[in-house]
Amino acid sequence: MFNLGSYYYEYGGKFGSYFRRNIFVKIGSEDFDMSLNKILGNCSNTDIYRCVYAYEDKNRINDCRLYGPLYFDLDGDMDNDFDSLKSEVFRITGFLEREIGLAKDEIEIYFSGAKGFHIVVPPDVLGIEPSTNLNEIYKSWANYLFNTYDVKSIDLRIYDRKRLFRLPGSINSKTGLYKTKLTEAVLRNMTAEDIFLAAAN
């Protein structure tokens, strides 16, 4: 069993007028919470990101082992094609439930704070182990859904090793909306206007 506490998260955010990344925090360090709170405070909880993956070695991020959740980013037209975008979210969750055997509460759905949704499955739910090509494995899942389930809003460009994802609960400076967690049951009955209202608070 590997020790996640020896891995590193990379954070990035907008500090004043400039964007900075390559802020590495060791997951098992005593000052982890303090370091994260400092980052959140310096960015006023706005435009804060963390790499999808935890790195085994922050000095060898191009070839070290990675550990992180399965993730999908669906981008679309929330104003004019919301129903189509929402149906694609449910195509993915349906695939994960029926074909992979996941429970609904093992799949995390987020409104991204802008123009779509993030779907995330924690690595322990899938029995994922650290791997040097984990990003490529996840990209193959995304390609499968794109081609087999016609999920055309899925972003296939985000499976590099250094991909930053907006932190849940943080604010998108362009929209003023929070990245907001939703349940599948609640999302089914929401309009785009409902989501914007929920993400504004």
Backbone as CSV, one residue per row, in Angstrom:
resi,resn,N_x,N_y,N_z,CA_x,CA_y,CA_z,C_x,C_y,C_z
1,MET,0.847,-1.191,0.000,0.000,0.000,0.000,0.885,1.245,0.000
2,PHE,0.655,2.141,-0.924,1.477,3.341,-1.004,1.048,4.362,0.046
3,ASN,1.900,5.313,0.314,1.647,6.337,1.316,1.331,7.665,0.635
4,LEU,0.040,8.028,0.563,-0.349,9.283,-0.069,0.241,10.477,0.666
5,GLY,0.521,10.292,1.929,1.083,11.392,2.705,2.460,11.823,2.260
6,SER,3.108,11.027,1.415,4.422,11.415,0.893,4.320,12.063,-0.479
7,TYR,3.085,12.197,-1.002,2.858,12.806,-2.317,2.648,14.319,-2.176
8,TYR,2.643,14.991,-3.321,2.499,16.446,-3.343,1.300,16.862,-4.188
9,TYR,0.583,17.879,-3.715,-0.411,18.562,-4.528,0.215,19.844,-5.065
10,GLU,-0.159,20.182,-6.286,0.245,21.475,-6.845,-0.967,22.388,-6.889
11,TYR,-0.799,23.591,-6.406,-1.861,24.592,-6.430,-1.489,25.737,-7.355
12,GLY,-2.516,26.421,-7.806,-2.314,27.615,-8.618,-3.450,28.574,-8.358
13,GLY,-3.202,29.846,-8.616,-4.259,30.822,-8.402,-3.857,32.196,-8.867
14,LYS,-4.832,33.073,-8.830,-4.601,34.454,-9.235,-4.239,35.265,-8.001
15,PHE,-3.003,35.721,-7.976,-2.500,36.522,-6.865,-2.397,37.966,-7.334
16,GLY,-3.394,38.757,-6.962,-3.424,40.118,-7.464,-3.734,40.111,-8.953
17,SER,-2.818,40.663,-9.739,-3.051,40.781,-11.183,-2.379,39.685,-11.993
18,TYR,-1.730,38.737,-11.323,-1.029,37.697,-12.094,-1.397,36.304,-11.593
19,PHE,-1.278,35.334,-12.501,-1.576,33.950,-12.167,-0.280,33.225,-11.857
20,ARG,-0.296,32.455,-10.793,0.883,31.708,-10.375,0.509,30.263,-10.094
21,ARG,1.357,29.345,-10.544,1.176,27.941,-10.204,2.496,27.396,-9.664
22,ASN,2.676,26.091,-9.666,3.886,25.474,-9.115,4.045,25.747,-7.621
23,ILE,2.913,25.804,-6.923,2.924,25.926,-5.466,2.683,24.521,-4.921
24,PHE,3.734,23.862,-4.492,3.642,22.462,-4.083,3.517,22.359,-2.566
25,VAL,2.591,21.518,-2.133,2.379,21.274,-0.707,2.393,19.767,-0.489
26,LYS,3.232,19.304,0.432,3.280,17.875,0.742,2.036,17.482,1.507
27,ILE,1.351,16.456,1.033,0.044,16.100,1.581,0.133,15.728,3.058
28,GLY,1.169,15.028,3.454,1.278,14.591,4.840,2.007,15.546,5.759
29,SER,2.301,16.750,5.285,3.084,17.684,6.102,2.244,18.257,7.239
30,GLU,2.909,18.633,8.314,2.219,19.171,9.478,1.546,20.507,9.172
31,ASP,2.118,21.257,8.232,1.570,22.579,7.935,0.696,22.576,6.677
32,PHE,0.169,21.377,6.282,-0.631,21.294,5.063,-1.845,22.223,5.131
33,ASP,-2.620,22.134,6.208,-3.825,22.958,6.328,-3.476,24.433,6.368
34,MET,-2.410,24.786,7.071,-2.006,26.181,7.150,-1.578,26.705,5.785
35,SER,-0.840,25.885,5.034,-0.394,26.289,3.703,-1.577,26.489,2.769
36,LEU,-2.550,25.570,2.829,-3.725,25.689,1.976,-4.540,26.918,2.348
37,ASN,-4.726,27.159,3.634,-5.492,28.328,4.064,-4.806,29.625,3.641
38,LYS,-3.494,29.622,3.611,-2.758,30.805,3.165,-3.009,31.057,1.686
39,ILE,-3.004,29.994,0.892,-3.278,30.128,-0.541,-4.696,30.653,-0.763
40,LEU,-5.655,30.065,-0.041,-7.046,30.492,-0.180,-7.210,31.955,0.193
41,GLY,-6.555,32.355,1.268,-6.659,33.735,1.717,-6.016,34.714,0.763
42,ASN,-4.852,34.357,0.237,-4.148,35.248,-0.675,-4.915,35.448,-1.985
43,CYS,-5.718,34.457,-2.352,-6.494,34.549,-3.591,-7.938,34.985,-3.338
44,SER,-8.271,35.271,-2.091,-9.645,35.649,-1.728,-10.660,34.620,-2.224
45,ASN,-10.245,33.345,-2.179,-11.100,32.231,-2.612,-11.584,32.384,-4.055
46,THR,-10.807,33.048,-4.883,-11.189,33.310,-6.273,-10.124,32.771,-7.220
47,ASP,-10.574,32.034,-8.243,-9.681,31.463,-9.260,-8.553,30.657,-8.613
48,ILE,-8.942,29.698,-7.795,-7.981,28.814,-7.132,-8.084,27.420,-7.740
49,TYR,-6.928,26.844,-8.028,-6.890,25.550,-8.709,-5.938,24.594,-7.991
50,ARG,-6.212,23.305,-8.188,-5.296,22.262,-7.741,-5.146,21.267,-8.868
51,CYS,-3.942,20.743,-9.029,-3.744,19.725,-10.046,-4.638,18.525,-9.736
52,VAL,-5.225,17.952,-10.772,-6.069,16.767,-10.590,-5.278,15.656,-9.902
53,TYR,-3.989,15.577,-10.218,-3.159,14.476,-9.721,-2.292,14.891,-8.547
54,ALA,-2.054,13.953,-7.663,-1.003,14.094,-6.659,0.258,13.493,-7.254
55,TYR,1.390,14.158,-7.028,2.671,13.726,-7.602,3.506,12.963,-6.579
56,GLU,4.080,11.873,-7.030,4.988,11.112,-6.181,6.249,11.921,-5.878
57,ASP,6.693,12.713,-6.854,7.928,13.487,-6.715,7.736,14.826,-7.423
58,LYS,7.731,15.918,-6.669,7.471,17.227,-7.266,8.587,17.680,-8.198
59,ASN,9.746,17.028,-8.121,10.857,17.393,-8.997,10.903,16.542,-10.262
60,ARG,9.970,15.581,-10.374,9.953,14.695,-11.540,8.513,14.514,-12.031
61,ILE,7.792,15.632,-12.161,6.374,15.517,-12.476,6.119,15.016,-13.897
62,ASN,7.131,15.026,-14.745,6.949,14.532,-16.113,7.007,13.012,-16.219
63,ASP,7.547,12.347,-15.184,7.649,10.891,-15.295,7.405,10.144,-13.976
64,CYS,7.069,10.845,-12.912,6.801,10.158,-11.649,5.406,9.533,-11.675
65,ARG,5.090,8.761,-10.642,3.760,8.174,-10.546,2.734,9.246,-10.146
66,LEU,1.526,9.065,-10.661,0.423,9.979,-10.393,-0.679,9.237,-9.635
67,TYR,-1.430,9.992,-8.846,-2.582,9.421,-8.155,-3.685,10.469,-8.133
68,GLY,-4.868,10.088,-8.563,-5.954,11.054,-8.566,-7.247,10.453,-9.078
69,PRO,-8.318,11.233,-9.050,-9.643,10.737,-9.417,-9.822,10.640,-10.929
70,LEU,-10.763,9.810,-11.321,-11.252,9.832,-12.693,-12.066,11.112,-12.841
71,TYR,-11.877,11.833,-13.939,-12.552,13.125,-14.077,-12.960,13.378,-15.525
72,PHE,-14.066,14.104,-15.653,-14.576,14.517,-16.956,-15.017,15.976,-16.856
73,ASP,-14.734,16.731,-17.893,-15.126,18.141,-17.961,-16.047,18.307,-19.156
74,LEU,-17.293,18.679,-18.896,-18.265,18.881,-19.963,-18.523,20.370,-20.126
75,ASP,-18.192,20.897,-21.280,-18.391,22.313,-21.579,-19.457,22.465,-22.644
76,GLY,-20.386,23.390,-22.422,-21.444,23.606,-23.403,-22.041,24.982,-23.281
77,ASP,-23.194,25.144,-23.862,-23.912,26.410,-23.841,-25.003,26.324,-22.779
78,MET,-24.700,26.819,-21.602,-25.645,26.729,-20.492,-26.920,27.527,-20.770
79,ASP,-26.822,28.560,-21.580,-27.977,29.420,-21.833,-28.897,28.868,-22.911
80,ASN,-28.311,28.287,-23.953,-29.114,27.911,-25.112,-29.233,26.417,-25.368
81,ASP,-28.391,25.604,-24.728,-28.433,24.166,-24.984,-28.269,23.382,-23.683
82,PHE,-28.907,23.884,-22.641,-28.729,23.297,-21.312,-29.238,21.860,-21.225
83,ASP,-30.395,21.592,-21.822,-30.968,20.254,-21.730,-30.058,19.207,-22.355
84,SER,-29.430,19.551,-23.477,-28.508,18.627,-24.135,-27.288,18.372,-23.258
85,LEU,-26.768,19.441,-22.664,-25.598,19.316,-21.789,-25.931,18.464,-20.575
86,LYS,-27.083,18.691,-19.993,-27.493,17.927,-18.817,-27.687,16.453,-19.163
87,SER,-28.237,16.174,-20.334,-28.440,14.776,-20.726,-27.115,14.052,-20.875
88,GLU,-26.068,14.767,-21.292,-24.751,14.143,-21.426,-24.148,13.848,-20.061
89,VAL,-24.426,14.685,-19.079,-24.005,14.390,-17.707,-24.604,13.055,-17.274
90,PHE,-25.889,12.861,-17.559,-26.563,11.638,-17.125,-26.145,10.427,-17.954
91,ARG,-25.675,10.645,-19.167,-25.134,9.528,-19.937,-23.875,8.992,-19.268
92,ILE,-23.058,9.901,-18.756,-21.833,9.479,-18.079,-22.160,8.816,-16.751
93,THR,-23.016,9.431,-15.944,-23.340,8.834,-14.652,-24.047,7.493,-14.844
94,GLY,-24.875,7.389,-15.885,-25.538,6.122,-16.169,-24.545,5.037,-16.534
95,PHE,-23.536,5.396,-17.335,-22.483,4.453,-17.683,-21.738,3.982,-16.434
96,LEU,-21.385,4.914,-15.574,-20.642,4.571,-14.364,-21.459,3.699,-13.419
97,GLU,-22.754,3.933,-13.370,-23.614,3.153,-12.481,-23.908,1.772,-13.058
98,ARG,-24.292,1.718,-14.321,-24.723,0.449,-14.914,-23.553,-0.456,-15.283
99,GLU,-22.544,0.109,-15.928,-21.474,-0.727,-16.469,-20.296,-0.895,-15.514
100,ILE,-20.073,0.079,-14.652,-18.960,-0.013,-13.705,-19.448,-0.460,-12.334
101,GLY,-20.739,-0.263,-12.069,-21.309,-0.710,-10.805,-21.176,0.271,-9.665
102,LEU,-20.990,1.546,-9.974,-20.852,2.540,-8.914,-22.212,2.950,-8.372
103,ALA,-22.224,3.306,-7.100,-23.431,3.868,-6.492,-23.495,5.357,-6.808
104,LYS,-24.692,5.911,-6.772,-24.856,7.325,-7.101,-23.999,8.218,-6.213
105,ASP,-23.883,7.846,-4.927,-23.130,8.706,-4.010,-21.615,8.540,-4.147
106,GLU,-21.172,7.676,-5.039,-19.745,7.536,-5.319,-19.306,8.396,-6.505
107,ILE,-20.267,9.063,-7.116,-19.990,9.917,-8.281,-20.253,11.362,-7.883
108,GLU,-19.266,12.217,-8.037,-19.411,13.621,-7.668,-19.700,14.453,-8.922
109,ILE,-20.713,15.296,-8.835,-21.088,16.187,-9.935,-20.956,17.621,-9.451
110,TYR,-20.291,18.455,-10.248,-20.124,19.862,-9.899,-20.533,20.747,-11.078
111,PHE,-21.229,21.828,-10.793,-21.310,22.913,-11.751,-19.967,23.610,-11.703
112,SER,-19.347,23.818,-12.846,-17.963,24.294,-12.877,-17.798,25.752,-12.459
113,GLY,-18.892,26.498,-12.430,-18.803,27.927,-12.139,-18.820,28.766,-13.395
114,ALA,-18.894,28.098,-14.548,-18.894,28.833,-15.807,-19.879,28.219,-16.798
115,LYS,-19.394,27.312,-17.641,-20.229,26.856,-18.759,-20.434,25.351,-18.813
116,GLY,-20.347,24.679,-17.682,-20.556,23.243,-17.761,-20.429,22.537,-16.429
117,PHE,-20.033,21.270,-16.508,-20.009,20.404,-15.340,-18.713,19.602,-15.264
118,HIS,-18.315,19.311,-14.043,-17.218,18.382,-13.779,-17.815,17.141,-13.122
119,ILE,-17.403,15.985,-13.607,-17.798,14.718,-12.994,-16.526,14.057,-12.481
120,VAL,-16.535,13.666,-11.216,-15.333,13.164,-10.562,-15.661,11.885,-9.795
121,VAL,-14.792,10.889,-9.928,-14.918,9.661,-9.145,-13.628,9.482,-8.347
122,PRO,-13.685,9.509,-7.018,-12.474,9.359,-6.210,-11.722,8.080,-6.561
123,PRO,-10.404,8.109,-6.523,-9.613,6.952,-6.963,-9.831,5.704,-6.130
124,ASP,-10.083,5.868,-4.831,-10.276,4.684,-3.983,-11.561,3.942,-4.339
125,VAL,-12.554,4.660,-4.867,-13.806,4.034,-5.288,-13.557,3.046,-6.426
126,LEU,-12.610,3.393,-7.303,-12.305,2.554,-8.463,-11.150,1.594,-8.216
127,GLY,-10.565,1.655,-7.014,-9.414,0.806,-6.735,-8.173,1.220,-7.503
128,ILE,-8.064,2.509,-7.800,-6.926,3.031,-8.565,-5.658,3.000,-7.726
129,GLU,-4.571,2.590,-8.339,-3.245,2.646,-7.738,-2.409,3.681,-8.485
130,PRO,-1.380,4.238,-7.856,-0.524,5.196,-8.549,0.062,4.596,-9.818
131,SER,0.182,5.417,-10.842,0.681,4.953,-12.138,1.354,6.102,-12.869
132,THR,2.371,5.779,-13.657,3.049,6.813,-14.435,2.222,7.267,-15.629
133,ASN,1.228,6.478,-16.027,0.411,6.851,-17.186,-1.067,6.955,-16.843
134,LEU,-1.361,7.349,-15.607,-2.754,7.427,-15.177,-3.553,8.401,-16.039
135,ASN,-2.935,9.504,-16.437,-3.636,10.472,-17.288,-4.037,9.856,-18.620
136,GLU,-3.205,8.994,-19.170,-3.524,8.352,-20.446,-4.654,7.336,-20.278
137,ILE,-4.673,6.655,-19.143,-5.760,5.718,-18.857,-7.090,6.462,-18.787
138,TYR,-7.083,7.591,-18.081,-8.314,8.367,-17.949,-8.748,8.957,-19.298
139,LYS,-7.791,9.333,-20.113,-8.153,9.863,-21.438,-8.825,8.792,-22.284
140,SER,-8.406,7.547,-22.137,-9.041,6.460,-22.896,-10.500,6.294,-22.471
141,TRP,-10.792,6.502,-21.193,-12.186,6.467,-20.727,-12.986,7.592,-21.380
142,ALA,-12.398,8.779,-21.411,-13.089,9.929,-22.005,-13.336,9.708,-23.495
143,ASN,-12.357,9.167,-24.194,-12.527,8.881,-25.615,-13.632,7.855,-25.838
144,TYR,-13.685,6.848,-24.975,-14.719,5.825,-25.076,-16.107,6.447,-24.940
145,LEU,-16.281,7.309,-23.953,-17.570,7.955,-23.753,-17.912,8.888,-24.906
146,PHE,-16.920,9.573,-25.435,-17.122,10.485,-26.558,-17.613,9.713,-27.786
147,ASN,-16.980,8.594,-28.050,-17.272,7.846,-29.272,-18.430,6.868,-29.131
148,THR,-18.570,6.237,-27.981,-19.575,5.190,-27.799,-20.893,5.720,-27.257
149,TYR,-20.824,6.719,-26.382,-22.037,7.260,-25.767,-22.391,8.645,-26.294
150,ASP,-21.666,9.088,-27.321,-21.970,10.353,-27.992,-21.961,11.541,-27.029
151,VAL,-21.001,11.529,-26.112,-20.863,12.655,-25.177,-19.946,13.685,-25.835
152,LYS,-20.524,14.517,-26.681,-19.721,15.412,-27.519,-19.232,16.659,-26.792
153,SER,-19.783,16.945,-25.613,-19.330,18.129,-24.875,-18.118,17.836,-23.996
154,ILE,-17.706,16.574,-23.948,-16.579,16.207,-23.084,-15.283,16.774,-23.662
155,ASP,-14.479,17.374,-22.817,-13.218,17.991,-23.235,-12.122,16.929,-23.223
156,LEU,-11.610,16.592,-24.396,-10.585,15.557,-24.507,-9.171,16.117,-24.402
157,ARG,-9.047,17.428,-24.213,-7.727,18.068,-24.207,-7.134,18.196,-22.806
158,ILE,-7.842,17.693,-21.806,-7.459,18.004,-20.416,-6.755,16.853,-19.710
159,TYR,-6.215,15.916,-20.476,-5.621,14.739,-19.833,-4.098,14.752,-19.887
160,ASP,-3.525,15.945,-19.711,-2.088,16.052,-19.527,-1.761,15.818,-18.058
161,ARG,-0.502,15.729,-17.737,-0.077,15.399,-16.371,-0.167,16.591,-15.416
162,LYS,-0.358,17.770,-15.941,-0.304,18.975,-15.111,-1.641,19.705,-15.063
163,ARG,-2.705,18.992,-15.330,-4.021,19.627,-15.443,-4.501,20.200,-14.120
164,LEU,-4.810,21.482,-14.113,-5.380,22.138,-12.950,-6.896,22.114,-13.038
165,PHE,-7.542,21.900,-11.906,-8.996,21.908,-11.808,-9.377,22.924,-10.749
166,ARG,-10.393,23.719,-11.038,-10.854,24.695,-10.064,-11.296,23.984,-8.781
167,LEU,-10.923,24.541,-7.637,-11.303,23.942,-6.359,-12.801,24.102,-6.110
168,PRO,-13.467,23.051,-5.638,-14.877,23.180,-5.251,-15.041,24.276,-4.204
169,GLY,-16.085,25.060,-4.357,-16.350,26.127,-3.405,-15.619,27.412,-3.682
170,SER,-14.784,27.434,-4.728,-14.071,28.662,-5.081,-14.834,29.416,-6.170
171,ILE,-14.498,30.680,-6.334,-15.246,31.582,-7.206,-14.559,31.736,-8.555
172,ASN,-15.339,31.702,-9.607,-14.845,32.019,-10.942,-14.940,33.532,-11.118
173,SER,-13.814,34.194,-11.301,-13.817,35.660,-11.350,-14.568,36.193,-12.567
174,LYS,-14.667,35.404,-13.629,-15.339,35.875,-14.844,-16.857,35.887,-14.693
175,THR,-17.375,34.958,-13.886,-18.826,34.865,-13.721,-19.303,35.278,-12.336
176,GLY,-18.389,35.244,-11.360,-18.771,35.510,-9.986,-19.480,34.342,-9.327
177,LEU,-19.479,33.179,-9.992,-20.182,32.007,-9.490,-19.220,31.009,-8.856
178,TYR,-19.719,30.272,-7.876,-18.932,29.261,-7.184,-18.968,27.939,-7.948
179,LYS,-17.868,27.176,-7.864,-17.920,25.789,-8.293,-18.734,25.059,-7.240
180,THR,-19.864,24.487,-7.653,-20.880,24.023,-6.719,-21.188,22.549,-6.909
181,LYS,-21.184,21.787,-5.806,-21.498,20.365,-5.868,-23.009,20.163,-5.931
182,LEU,-23.419,19.230,-6.793,-24.828,18.918,-6.978,-25.030,17.409,-6.870
183,THR,-26.198,16.991,-6.463,-26.524,15.574,-6.542,-27.232,15.322,-7.864
184,GLU,-27.183,14.073,-8.306,-27.855,13.718,-9.553,-29.353,13.977,-9.450
185,ALA,-29.938,13.633,-8.312,-31.381,13.810,-8.140,-31.783,15.271,-8.214
186,VAL,-30.999,16.141,-7.592,-31.305,17.570,-7.606,-31.104,18.144,-9.007
187,LEU,-30.027,17.754,-9.659,-29.729,18.276,-10.997,-30.842,17.941,-11.978
188,ARG,-31.455,16.793,-11.852,-32.503,16.384,-12.798,-33.650,17.385,-12.846
189,ASN,-33.897,18.055,-11.753,-35.030,18.982,-11.680,-34.629,20.445,-11.775
190,MET,-33.358,20.704,-12.074,-32.875,22.087,-12.117,-32.851,22.635,-13.536
191,THR,-33.144,23.903,-13.653,-32.920,24.632,-14.894,-31.555,25.305,-14.797
192,ALA,-31.098,25.860,-15.906,-29.833,26.600,-15.883,-29.930,27.770,-14.900
193,GLU,-31.081,28.420,-14.882,-31.289,29.563,-13.977,-31.201,29.113,-12.519
194,ASP,-31.730,27.924,-12.226,-31.644,27.396,-10.861,-30.198,27.209,-10.442
195,ILE,-29.394,26.680,-11.361,-27.984,26.410,-11.063,-27.230,27.722,-10.846
196,PHE,-27.461,28.689,-11.708,-26.787,29.985,-11.552,-27.141,30.618,-10.213
197,LEU,-28.394,30.483,-9.812,-28.824,31.052,-8.531,-28.150,30.338,-7.369
198,ALA,-28.101,28.999,-7.432,-27.470,28.215,-6.366,-25.982,28.505,-6.276
199,ALA,-25.340,28.746,-7.415,-23.887,28.957,-7.454,-23.498,30.393,-7.147
200,ALA,-24.473,31.256,-6.958,-24.175,32.658,-6.669,-23.999,32.900,-5.184
201,ASN,-24.327,31.903,-4.370,-24.285,32.088,-2.909,-23.274,31.156,-2.251
